[in-house]
PDB file of C-alpha atoms in Angstrom:
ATOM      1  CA  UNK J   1      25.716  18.094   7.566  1.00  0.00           C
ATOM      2  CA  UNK J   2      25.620  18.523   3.780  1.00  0.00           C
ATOM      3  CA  UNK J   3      28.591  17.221   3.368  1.00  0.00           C
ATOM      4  CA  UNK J   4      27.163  14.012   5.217  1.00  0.00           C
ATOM      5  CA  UNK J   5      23.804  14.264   2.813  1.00  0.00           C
ATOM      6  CA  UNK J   6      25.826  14.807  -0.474  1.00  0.00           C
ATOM      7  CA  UNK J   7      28.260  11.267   0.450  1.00  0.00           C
ATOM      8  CA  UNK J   8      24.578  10.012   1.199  1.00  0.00           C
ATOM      9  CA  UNK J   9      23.588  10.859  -1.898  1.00  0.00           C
ATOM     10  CA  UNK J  10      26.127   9.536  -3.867  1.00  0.00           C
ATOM     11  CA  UNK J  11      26.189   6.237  -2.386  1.00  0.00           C
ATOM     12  CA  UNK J  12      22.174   5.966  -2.799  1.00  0.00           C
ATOM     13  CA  UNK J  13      22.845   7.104  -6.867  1.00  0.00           C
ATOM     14  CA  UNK J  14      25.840   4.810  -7.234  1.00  0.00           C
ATOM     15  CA  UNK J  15      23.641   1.074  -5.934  1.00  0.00           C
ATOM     16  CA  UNK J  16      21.206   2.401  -8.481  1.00  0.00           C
ATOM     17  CA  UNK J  17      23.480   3.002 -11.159  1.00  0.00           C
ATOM     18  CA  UNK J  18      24.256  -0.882 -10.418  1.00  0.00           C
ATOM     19  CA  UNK J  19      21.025  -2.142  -9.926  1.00  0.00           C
ATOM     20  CA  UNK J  20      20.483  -0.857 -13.342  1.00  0.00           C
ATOM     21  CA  UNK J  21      24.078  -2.124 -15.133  1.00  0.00           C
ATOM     22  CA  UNK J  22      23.153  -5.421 -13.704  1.00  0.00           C
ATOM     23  CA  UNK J  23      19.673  -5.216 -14.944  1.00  0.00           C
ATOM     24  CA  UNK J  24      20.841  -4.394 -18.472  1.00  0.00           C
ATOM     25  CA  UNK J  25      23.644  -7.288 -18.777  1.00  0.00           C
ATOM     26  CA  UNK J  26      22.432  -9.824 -16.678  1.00  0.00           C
ATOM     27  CA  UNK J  27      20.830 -12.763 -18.884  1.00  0.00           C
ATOM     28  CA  UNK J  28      17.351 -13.960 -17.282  1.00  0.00           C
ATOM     29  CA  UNK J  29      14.826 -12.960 -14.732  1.00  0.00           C
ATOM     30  CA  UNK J  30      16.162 -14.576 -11.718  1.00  0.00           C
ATOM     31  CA  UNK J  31      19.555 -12.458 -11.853  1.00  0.00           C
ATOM     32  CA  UNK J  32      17.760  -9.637 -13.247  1.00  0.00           C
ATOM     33  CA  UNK J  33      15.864  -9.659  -9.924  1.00  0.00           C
ATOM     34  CA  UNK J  34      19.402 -10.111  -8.192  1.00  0.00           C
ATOM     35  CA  UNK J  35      20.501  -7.177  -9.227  1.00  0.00           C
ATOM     36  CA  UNK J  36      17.870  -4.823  -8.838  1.00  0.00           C
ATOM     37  CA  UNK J  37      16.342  -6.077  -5.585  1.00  0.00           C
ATOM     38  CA  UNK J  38      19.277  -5.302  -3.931  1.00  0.00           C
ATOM     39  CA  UNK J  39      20.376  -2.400  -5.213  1.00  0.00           C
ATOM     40  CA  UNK J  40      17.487  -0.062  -5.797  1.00  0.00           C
ATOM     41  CA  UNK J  41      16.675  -1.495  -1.614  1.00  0.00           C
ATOM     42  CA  UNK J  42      19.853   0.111  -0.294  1.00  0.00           C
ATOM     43  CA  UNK J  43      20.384   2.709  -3.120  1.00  0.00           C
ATOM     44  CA  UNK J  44      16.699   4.197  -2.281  1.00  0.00           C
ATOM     45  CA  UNK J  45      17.242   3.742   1.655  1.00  0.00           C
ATOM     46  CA  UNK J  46      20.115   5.888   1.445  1.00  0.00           C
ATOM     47  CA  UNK J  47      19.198   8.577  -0.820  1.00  0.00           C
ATOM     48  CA  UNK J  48      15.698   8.611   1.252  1.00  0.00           C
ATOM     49  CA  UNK J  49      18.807   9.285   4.801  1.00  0.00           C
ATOM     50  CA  UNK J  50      20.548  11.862   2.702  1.00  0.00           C
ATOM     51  CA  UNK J  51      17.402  13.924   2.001  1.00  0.00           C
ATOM     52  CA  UNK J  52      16.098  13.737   5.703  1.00  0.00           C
ATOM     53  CA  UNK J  53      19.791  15.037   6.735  1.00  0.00           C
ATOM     54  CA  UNK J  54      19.868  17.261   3.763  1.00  0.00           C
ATOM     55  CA  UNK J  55      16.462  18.465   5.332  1.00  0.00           C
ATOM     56  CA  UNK J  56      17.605  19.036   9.093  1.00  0.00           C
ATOM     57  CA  UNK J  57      20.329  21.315   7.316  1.00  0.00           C
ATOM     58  CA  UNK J  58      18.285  24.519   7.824  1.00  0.00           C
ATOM     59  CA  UNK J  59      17.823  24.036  11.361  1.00  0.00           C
ATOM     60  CA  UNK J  60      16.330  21.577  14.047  1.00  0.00           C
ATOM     61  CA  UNK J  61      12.825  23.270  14.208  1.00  0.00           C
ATOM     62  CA  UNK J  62       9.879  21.310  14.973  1.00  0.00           C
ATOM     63  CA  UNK J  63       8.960  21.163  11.444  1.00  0.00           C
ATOM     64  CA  UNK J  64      12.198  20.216   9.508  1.00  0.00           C
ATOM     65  CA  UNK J  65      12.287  16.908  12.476  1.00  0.00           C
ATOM     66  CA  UNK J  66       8.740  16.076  11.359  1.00  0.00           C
ATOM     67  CA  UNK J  67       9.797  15.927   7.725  1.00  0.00           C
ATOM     68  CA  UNK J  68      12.826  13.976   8.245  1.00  0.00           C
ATOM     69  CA  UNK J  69      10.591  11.617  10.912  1.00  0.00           C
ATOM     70  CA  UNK J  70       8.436  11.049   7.301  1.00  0.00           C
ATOM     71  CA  UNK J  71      11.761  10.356   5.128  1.00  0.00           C
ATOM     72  CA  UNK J  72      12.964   7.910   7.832  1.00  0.00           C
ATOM     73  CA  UNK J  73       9.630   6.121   8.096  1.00  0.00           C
ATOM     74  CA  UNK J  74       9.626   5.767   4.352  1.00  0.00           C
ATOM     75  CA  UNK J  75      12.941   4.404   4.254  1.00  0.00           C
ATOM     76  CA  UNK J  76      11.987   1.556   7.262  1.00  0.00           C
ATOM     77  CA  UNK J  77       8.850   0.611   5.133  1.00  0.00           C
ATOM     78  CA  UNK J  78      11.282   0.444   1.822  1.00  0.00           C
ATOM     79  CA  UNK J  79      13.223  -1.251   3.201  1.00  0.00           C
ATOM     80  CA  UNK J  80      10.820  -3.977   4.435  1.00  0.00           C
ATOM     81  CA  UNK J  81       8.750  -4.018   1.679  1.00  0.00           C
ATOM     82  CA  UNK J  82      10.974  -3.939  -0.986  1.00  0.00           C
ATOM     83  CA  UNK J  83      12.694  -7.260  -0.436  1.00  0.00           C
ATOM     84  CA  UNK J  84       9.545  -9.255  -0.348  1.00  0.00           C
ATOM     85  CA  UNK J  85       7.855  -7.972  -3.050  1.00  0.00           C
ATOM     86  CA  UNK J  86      10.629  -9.069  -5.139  1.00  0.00           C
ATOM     87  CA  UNK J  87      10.674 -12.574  -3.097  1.00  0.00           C
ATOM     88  CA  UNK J  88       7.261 -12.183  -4.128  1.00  0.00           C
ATOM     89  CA  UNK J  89       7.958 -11.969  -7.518  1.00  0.00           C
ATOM     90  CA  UNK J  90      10.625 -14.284  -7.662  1.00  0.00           C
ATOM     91  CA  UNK J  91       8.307 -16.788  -6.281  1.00  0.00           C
ATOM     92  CA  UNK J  92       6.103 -16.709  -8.284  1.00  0.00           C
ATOM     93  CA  UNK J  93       8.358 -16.827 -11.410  1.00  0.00           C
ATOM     94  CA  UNK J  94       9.947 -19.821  -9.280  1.00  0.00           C
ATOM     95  CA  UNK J  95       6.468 -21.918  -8.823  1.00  0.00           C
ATOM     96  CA  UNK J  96       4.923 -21.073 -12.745  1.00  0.00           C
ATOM     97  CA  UNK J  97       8.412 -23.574 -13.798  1.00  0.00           C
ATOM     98  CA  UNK J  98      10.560 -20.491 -15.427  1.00  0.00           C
ATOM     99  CA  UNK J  99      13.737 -22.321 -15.672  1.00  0.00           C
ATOM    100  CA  UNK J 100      16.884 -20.509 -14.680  1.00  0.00           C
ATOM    101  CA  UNK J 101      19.743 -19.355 -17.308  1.00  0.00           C
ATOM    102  CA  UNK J 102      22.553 -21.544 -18.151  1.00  0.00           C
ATOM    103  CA  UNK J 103      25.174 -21.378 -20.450  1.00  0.00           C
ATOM    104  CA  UNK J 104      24.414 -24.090 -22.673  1.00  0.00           C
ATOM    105  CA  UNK J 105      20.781 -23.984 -21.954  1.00  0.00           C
ATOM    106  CA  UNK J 106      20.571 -26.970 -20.406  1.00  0.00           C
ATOM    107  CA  UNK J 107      19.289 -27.457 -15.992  1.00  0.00           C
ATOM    108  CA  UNK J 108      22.471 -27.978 -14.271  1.00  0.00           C
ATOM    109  CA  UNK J 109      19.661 -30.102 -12.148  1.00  0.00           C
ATOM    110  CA  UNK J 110      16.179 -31.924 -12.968  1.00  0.00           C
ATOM    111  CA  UNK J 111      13.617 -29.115 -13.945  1.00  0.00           C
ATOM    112  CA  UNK J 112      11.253 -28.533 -12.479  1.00  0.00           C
ATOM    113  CA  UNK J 113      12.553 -29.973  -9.462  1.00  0.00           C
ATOM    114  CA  UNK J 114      10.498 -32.871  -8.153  1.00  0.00           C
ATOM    115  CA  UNK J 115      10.283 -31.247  -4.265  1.00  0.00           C
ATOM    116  CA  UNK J 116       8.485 -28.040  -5.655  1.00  0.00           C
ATOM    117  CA  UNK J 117       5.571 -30.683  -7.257  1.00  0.00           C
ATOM    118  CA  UNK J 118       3.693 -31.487  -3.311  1.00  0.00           C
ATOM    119  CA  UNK J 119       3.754 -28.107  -2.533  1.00  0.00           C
TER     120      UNK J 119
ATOM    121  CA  UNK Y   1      -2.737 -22.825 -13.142  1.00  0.00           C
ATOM    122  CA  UNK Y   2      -1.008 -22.573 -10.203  1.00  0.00           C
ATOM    123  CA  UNK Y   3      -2.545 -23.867  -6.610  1.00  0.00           C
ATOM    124  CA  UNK Y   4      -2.685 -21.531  -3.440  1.00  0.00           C
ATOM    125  CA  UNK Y   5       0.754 -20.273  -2.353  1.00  0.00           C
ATOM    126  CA  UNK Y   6       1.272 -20.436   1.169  1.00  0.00           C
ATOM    127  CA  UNK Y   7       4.372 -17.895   1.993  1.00  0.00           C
ATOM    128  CA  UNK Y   8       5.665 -17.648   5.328  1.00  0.00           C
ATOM    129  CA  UNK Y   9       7.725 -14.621   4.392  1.00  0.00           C
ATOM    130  CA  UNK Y  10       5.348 -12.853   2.809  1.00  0.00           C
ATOM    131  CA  UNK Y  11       2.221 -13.494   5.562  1.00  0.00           C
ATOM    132  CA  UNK Y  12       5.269 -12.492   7.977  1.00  0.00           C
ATOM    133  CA  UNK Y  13       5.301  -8.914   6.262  1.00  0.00           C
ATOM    134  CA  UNK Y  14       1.420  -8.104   5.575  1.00  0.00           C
ATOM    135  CA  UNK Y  15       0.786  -8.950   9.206  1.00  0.00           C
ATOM    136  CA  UNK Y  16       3.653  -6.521  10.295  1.00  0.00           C
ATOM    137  CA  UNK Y  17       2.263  -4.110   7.852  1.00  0.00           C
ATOM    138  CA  UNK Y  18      -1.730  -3.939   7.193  1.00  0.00           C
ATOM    139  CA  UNK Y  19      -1.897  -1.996  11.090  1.00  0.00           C
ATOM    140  CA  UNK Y  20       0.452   0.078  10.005  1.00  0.00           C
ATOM    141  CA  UNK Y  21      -1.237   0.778   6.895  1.00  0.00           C
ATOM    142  CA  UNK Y  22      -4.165   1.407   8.125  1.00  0.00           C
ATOM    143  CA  UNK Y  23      -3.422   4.170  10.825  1.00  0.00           C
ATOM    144  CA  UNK Y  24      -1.685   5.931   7.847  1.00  0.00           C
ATOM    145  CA  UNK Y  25      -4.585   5.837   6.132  1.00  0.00           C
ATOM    146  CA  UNK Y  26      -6.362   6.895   8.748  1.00  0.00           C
ATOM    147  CA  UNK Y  27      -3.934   9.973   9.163  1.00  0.00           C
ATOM    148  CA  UNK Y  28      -4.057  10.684   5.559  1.00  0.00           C
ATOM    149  CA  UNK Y  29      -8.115  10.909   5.850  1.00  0.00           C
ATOM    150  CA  UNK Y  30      -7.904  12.783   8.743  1.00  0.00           C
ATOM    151  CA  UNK Y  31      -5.253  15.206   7.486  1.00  0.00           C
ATOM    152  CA  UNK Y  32      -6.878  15.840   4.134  1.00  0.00           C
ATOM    153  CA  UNK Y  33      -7.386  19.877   4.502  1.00  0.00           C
ATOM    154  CA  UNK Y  34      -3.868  20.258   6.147  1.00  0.00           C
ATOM    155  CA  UNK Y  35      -2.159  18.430   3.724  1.00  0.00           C
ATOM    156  CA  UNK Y  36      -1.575  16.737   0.446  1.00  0.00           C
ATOM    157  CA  UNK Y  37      -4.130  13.232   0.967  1.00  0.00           C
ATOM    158  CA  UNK Y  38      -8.301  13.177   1.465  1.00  0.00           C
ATOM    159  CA  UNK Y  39     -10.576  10.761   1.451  1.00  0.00           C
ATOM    160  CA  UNK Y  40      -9.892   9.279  -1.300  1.00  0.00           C
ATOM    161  CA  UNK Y  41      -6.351   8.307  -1.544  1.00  0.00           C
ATOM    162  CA  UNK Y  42      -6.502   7.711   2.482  1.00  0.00           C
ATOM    163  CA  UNK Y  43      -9.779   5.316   1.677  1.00  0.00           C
ATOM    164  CA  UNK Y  44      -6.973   3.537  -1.300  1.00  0.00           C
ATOM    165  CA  UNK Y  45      -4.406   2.780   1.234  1.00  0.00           C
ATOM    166  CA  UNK Y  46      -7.097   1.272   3.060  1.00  0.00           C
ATOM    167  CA  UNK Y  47      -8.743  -0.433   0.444  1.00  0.00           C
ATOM    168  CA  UNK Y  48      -4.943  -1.565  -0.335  1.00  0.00           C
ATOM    169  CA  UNK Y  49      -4.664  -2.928   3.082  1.00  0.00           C
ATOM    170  CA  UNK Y  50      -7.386  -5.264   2.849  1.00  0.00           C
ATOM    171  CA  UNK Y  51      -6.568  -6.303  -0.753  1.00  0.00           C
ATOM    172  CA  UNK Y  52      -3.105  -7.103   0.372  1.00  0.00           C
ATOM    173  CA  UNK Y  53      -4.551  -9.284   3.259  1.00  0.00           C
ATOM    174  CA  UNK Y  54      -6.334 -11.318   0.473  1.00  0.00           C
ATOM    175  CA  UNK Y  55      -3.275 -11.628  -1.525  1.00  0.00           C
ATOM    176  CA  UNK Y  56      -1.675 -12.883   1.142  1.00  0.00           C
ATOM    177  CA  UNK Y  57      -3.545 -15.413   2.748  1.00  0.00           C
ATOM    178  CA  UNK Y  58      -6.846 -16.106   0.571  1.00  0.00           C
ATOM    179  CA  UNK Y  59     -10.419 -14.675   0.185  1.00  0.00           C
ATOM    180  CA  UNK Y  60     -11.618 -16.829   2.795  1.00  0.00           C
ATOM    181  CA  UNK Y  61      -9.411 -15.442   5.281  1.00  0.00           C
ATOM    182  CA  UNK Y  62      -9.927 -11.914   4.631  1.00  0.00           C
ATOM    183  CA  UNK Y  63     -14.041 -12.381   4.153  1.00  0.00           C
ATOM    184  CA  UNK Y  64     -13.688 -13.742   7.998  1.00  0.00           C
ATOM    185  CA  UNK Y  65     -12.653 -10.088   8.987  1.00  0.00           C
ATOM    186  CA  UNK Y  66     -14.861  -8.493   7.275  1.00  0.00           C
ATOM    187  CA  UNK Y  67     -17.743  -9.901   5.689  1.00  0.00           C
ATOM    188  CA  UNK Y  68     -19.277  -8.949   2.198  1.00  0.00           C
ATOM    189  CA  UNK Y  69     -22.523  -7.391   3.732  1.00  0.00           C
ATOM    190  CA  UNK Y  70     -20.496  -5.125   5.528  1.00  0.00           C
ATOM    191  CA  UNK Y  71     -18.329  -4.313   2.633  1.00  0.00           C
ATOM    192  CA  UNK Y  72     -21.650  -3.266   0.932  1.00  0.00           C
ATOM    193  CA  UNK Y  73     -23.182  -1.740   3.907  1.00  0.00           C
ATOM    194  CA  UNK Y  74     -19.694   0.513   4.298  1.00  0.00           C
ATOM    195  CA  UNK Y  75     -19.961   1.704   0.453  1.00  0.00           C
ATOM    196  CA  UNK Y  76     -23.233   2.688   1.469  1.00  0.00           C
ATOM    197  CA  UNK Y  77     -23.015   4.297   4.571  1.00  0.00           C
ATOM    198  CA  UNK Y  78     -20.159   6.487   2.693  1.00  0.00           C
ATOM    199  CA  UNK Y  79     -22.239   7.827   0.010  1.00  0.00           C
ATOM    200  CA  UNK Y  80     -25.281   8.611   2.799  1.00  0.00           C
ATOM    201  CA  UNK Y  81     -22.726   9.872   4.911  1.00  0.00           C
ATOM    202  CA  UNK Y  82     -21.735  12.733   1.918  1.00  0.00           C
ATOM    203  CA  UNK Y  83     -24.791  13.086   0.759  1.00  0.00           C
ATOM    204  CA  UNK Y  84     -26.466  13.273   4.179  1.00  0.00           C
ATOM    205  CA  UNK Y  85     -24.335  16.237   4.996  1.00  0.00           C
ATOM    206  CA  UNK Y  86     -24.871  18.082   1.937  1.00  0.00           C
ATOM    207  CA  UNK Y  87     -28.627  17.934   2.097  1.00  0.00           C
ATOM    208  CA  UNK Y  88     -28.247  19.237   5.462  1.00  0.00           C
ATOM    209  CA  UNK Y  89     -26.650  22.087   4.335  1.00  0.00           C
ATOM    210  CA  UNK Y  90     -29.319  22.472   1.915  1.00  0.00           C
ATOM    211  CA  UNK Y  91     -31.936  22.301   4.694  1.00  0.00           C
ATOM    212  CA  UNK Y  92     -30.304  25.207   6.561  1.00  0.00           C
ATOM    213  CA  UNK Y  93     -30.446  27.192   3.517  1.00  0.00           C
ATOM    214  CA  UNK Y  94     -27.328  27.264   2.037  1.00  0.00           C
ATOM    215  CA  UNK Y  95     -25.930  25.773  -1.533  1.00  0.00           C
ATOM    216  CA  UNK Y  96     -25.206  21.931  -1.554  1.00  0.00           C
ATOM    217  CA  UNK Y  97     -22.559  21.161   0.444  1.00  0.00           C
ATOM    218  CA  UNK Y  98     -21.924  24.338   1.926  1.00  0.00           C
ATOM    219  CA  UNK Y  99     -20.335  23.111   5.040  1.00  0.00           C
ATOM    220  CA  UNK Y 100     -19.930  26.916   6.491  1.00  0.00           C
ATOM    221  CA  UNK Y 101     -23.834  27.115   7.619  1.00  0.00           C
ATOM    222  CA  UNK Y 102     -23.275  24.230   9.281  1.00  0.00           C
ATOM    223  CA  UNK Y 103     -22.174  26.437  12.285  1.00  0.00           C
ATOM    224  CA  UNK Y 104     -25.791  26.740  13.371  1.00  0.00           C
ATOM    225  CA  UNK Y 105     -25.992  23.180  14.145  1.00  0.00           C
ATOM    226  CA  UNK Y 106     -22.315  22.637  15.625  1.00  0.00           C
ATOM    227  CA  UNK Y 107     -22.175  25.986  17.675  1.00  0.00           C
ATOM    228  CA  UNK Y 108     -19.137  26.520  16.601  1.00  0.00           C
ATOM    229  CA  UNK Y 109     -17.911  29.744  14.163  1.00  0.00           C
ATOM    230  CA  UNK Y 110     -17.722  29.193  10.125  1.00  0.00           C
ATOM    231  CA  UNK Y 111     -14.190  28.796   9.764  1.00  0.00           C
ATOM    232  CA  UNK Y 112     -14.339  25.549  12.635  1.00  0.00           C
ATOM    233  CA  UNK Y 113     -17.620  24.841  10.988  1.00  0.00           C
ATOM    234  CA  UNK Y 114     -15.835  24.504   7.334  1.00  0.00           C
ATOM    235  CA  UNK Y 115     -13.141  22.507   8.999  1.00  0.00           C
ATOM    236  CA  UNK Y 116     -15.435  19.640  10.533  1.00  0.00           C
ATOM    237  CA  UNK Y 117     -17.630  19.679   7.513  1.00  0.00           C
ATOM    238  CA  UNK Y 118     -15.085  19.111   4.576  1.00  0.00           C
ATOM    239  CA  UNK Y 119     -13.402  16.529   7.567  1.00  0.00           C
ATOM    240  CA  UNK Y 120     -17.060  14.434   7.666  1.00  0.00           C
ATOM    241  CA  UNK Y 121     -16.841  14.649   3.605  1.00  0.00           C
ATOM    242  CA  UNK Y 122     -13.726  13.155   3.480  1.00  0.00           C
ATOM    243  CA  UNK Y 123     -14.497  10.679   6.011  1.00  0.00           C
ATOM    244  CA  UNK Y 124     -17.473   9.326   3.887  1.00  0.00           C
ATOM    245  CA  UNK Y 125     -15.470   9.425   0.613  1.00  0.00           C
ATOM    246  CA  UNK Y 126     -13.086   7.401   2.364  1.00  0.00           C
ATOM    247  CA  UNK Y 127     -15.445   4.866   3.693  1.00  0.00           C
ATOM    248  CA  UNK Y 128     -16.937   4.823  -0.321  1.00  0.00           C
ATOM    249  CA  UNK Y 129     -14.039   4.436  -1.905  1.00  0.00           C
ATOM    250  CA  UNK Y 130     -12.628   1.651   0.694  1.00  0.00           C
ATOM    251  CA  UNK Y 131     -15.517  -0.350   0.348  1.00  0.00           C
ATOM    252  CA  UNK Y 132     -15.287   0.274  -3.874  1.00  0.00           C
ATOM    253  CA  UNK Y 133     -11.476  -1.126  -4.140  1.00  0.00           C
ATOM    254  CA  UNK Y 134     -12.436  -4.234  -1.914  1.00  0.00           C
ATOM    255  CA  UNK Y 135     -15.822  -4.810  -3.549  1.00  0.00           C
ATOM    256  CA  UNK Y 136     -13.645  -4.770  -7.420  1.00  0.00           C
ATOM    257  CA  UNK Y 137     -11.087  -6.735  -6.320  1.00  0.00           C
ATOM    258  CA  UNK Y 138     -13.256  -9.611  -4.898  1.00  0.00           C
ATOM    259  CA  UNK Y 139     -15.133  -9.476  -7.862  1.00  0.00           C
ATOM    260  CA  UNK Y 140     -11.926  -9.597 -10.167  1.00  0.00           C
ATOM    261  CA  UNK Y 141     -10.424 -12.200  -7.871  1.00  0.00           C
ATOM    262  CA  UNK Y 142     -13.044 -14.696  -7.707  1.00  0.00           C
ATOM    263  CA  UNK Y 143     -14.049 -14.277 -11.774  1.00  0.00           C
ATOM    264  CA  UNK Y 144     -17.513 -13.018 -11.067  1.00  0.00           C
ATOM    265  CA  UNK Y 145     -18.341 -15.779  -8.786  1.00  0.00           C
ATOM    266  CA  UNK Y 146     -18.202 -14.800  -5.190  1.00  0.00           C
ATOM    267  CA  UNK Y 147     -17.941 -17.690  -2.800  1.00  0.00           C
ATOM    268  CA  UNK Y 148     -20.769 -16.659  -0.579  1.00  0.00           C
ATOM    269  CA  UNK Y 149     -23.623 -14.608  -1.452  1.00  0.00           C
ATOM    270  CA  UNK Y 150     -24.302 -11.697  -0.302  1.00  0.00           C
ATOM    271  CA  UNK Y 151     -27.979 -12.451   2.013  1.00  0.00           C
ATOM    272  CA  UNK Y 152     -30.456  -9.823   2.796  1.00  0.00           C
ATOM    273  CA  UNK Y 153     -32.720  -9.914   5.510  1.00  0.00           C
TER     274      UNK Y 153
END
């Protein structure tokens, strides 16, 4: 069982320890977002399942399942919540005209791009 | 300034979410003297609930499920509801808010009676502090200028 919470663990530390890399060398917002959307979403979802197993490790009483019940429930609303708030975000970088990066700063297309104007 | 965003994803999500939210809060209210919560964090998530229905869809949508005058009447009812209980204790001859004499009204012994009291606290801090976050954000959100009045009788 610990072993199972400590590869848990690890996996949860190792998408944040990406999440963050990507946030520190990626060049704008949009990929900035990318990065850590993603991985603090899984990395927190599965550090949240290590601690509920890590949790059940003294025993299957009553009260250890009620904690771990919490963790999980935690993790389900992370995991829903997390991805929109950064579409939320995203959006609304999107719609106030921020324009993504490109190498030579140039749009590869038309910016803004005329379909987002009748919205 | 940018117009009214209409999101599918993100209406999607706060309607999965705001019932959700609210029986937690309810549970954290209700749980307040077992565990870490009270009335006011549980009246925040609720609060929060509301506030994210706004954000959501707009003001006009959330005022349809609940209306201004009841936002105010709610705030109100909280603080009577706190007060009220305290001044009872106070007419049964104990100190304000001494929810323990409230066992000769309940007919049940101190230790119950403590229990129910600091419970009917918390539920009237909760209702107060609800009715606060909504009533500040409207305010913030609509710059003042509410887009109906509040009307007295």
């Amino acid at each position: 069982m610990s072993i199972a919470a400590i590869l848990l663990l690890s996996a949860g530390t190792f998408f944040f320890a990406t999440g963050v890399i990507g946030f520190l060398r990626f060049p704008d917002f949009y990929s900035r977002m990318h990065a850590t959307g993603k991985g603090d979403t899984l990395g927190a979802v599965l550090m949240l399942a290590g601690l509920a197993l890590y949790n059940l490790d003294g025993g299957f009483s009553l009260g250890n399942l009620l904690v771990s019940m919490k963790l999980l429930f935690i993790g389900v609303f992370w995991f829903l919540a997390n991805p929109t708030a950064t579409h939320a975000i995203l959006r609304a970088a999107f719609d106030s005209g921020l324009m993504p990066w490109t190498k030579d700063g140039k749009p590869v297309i038309e910016w803004p791009p005329k379909s987002q104007e009748d919205t | 300034m940018i117009g009214q965003i209409e999101d599918v994803i993100i209406q999607t999500f706060c309607r999965l979410i705001i019932p959700f939210m609210q029986v937690f809060a309810l549970y954290v209210i209700a749980h307040g003297h077992h565990s870490p919560g009270g009335g006011f964090q549980g009246g925040c998530i609720l609060g929060a609930s509301f506030i994210l229905l706004c954000v959501a869809y707009d003001i006009g949508e959330a005022k349809g499920r609940m209306s201004e005058k009841l936002n105010v009447m709610l705030c109100s009812l909280g603080v009577i509801i706190f007060g009220g209980i305290g001044v009872v204790c106070l007419i049964l001859g104990a100190n304000y808010l001494d929810y323990g004499i409230l066992h000769k009204l309940l007919r049940v012994d101190v230790p119950q009676a403590r229990s129910l009291g600091i419970l009917g606290i918390e539920i009237g801090v909760g209702f107060a502090v609800m009715a606060a976050m909504i009533s500040i954000f409207l305010n913030l959100a609509s710059r003042g200028e509410h887009e109906e009045a509040i009307e007295w009788e």
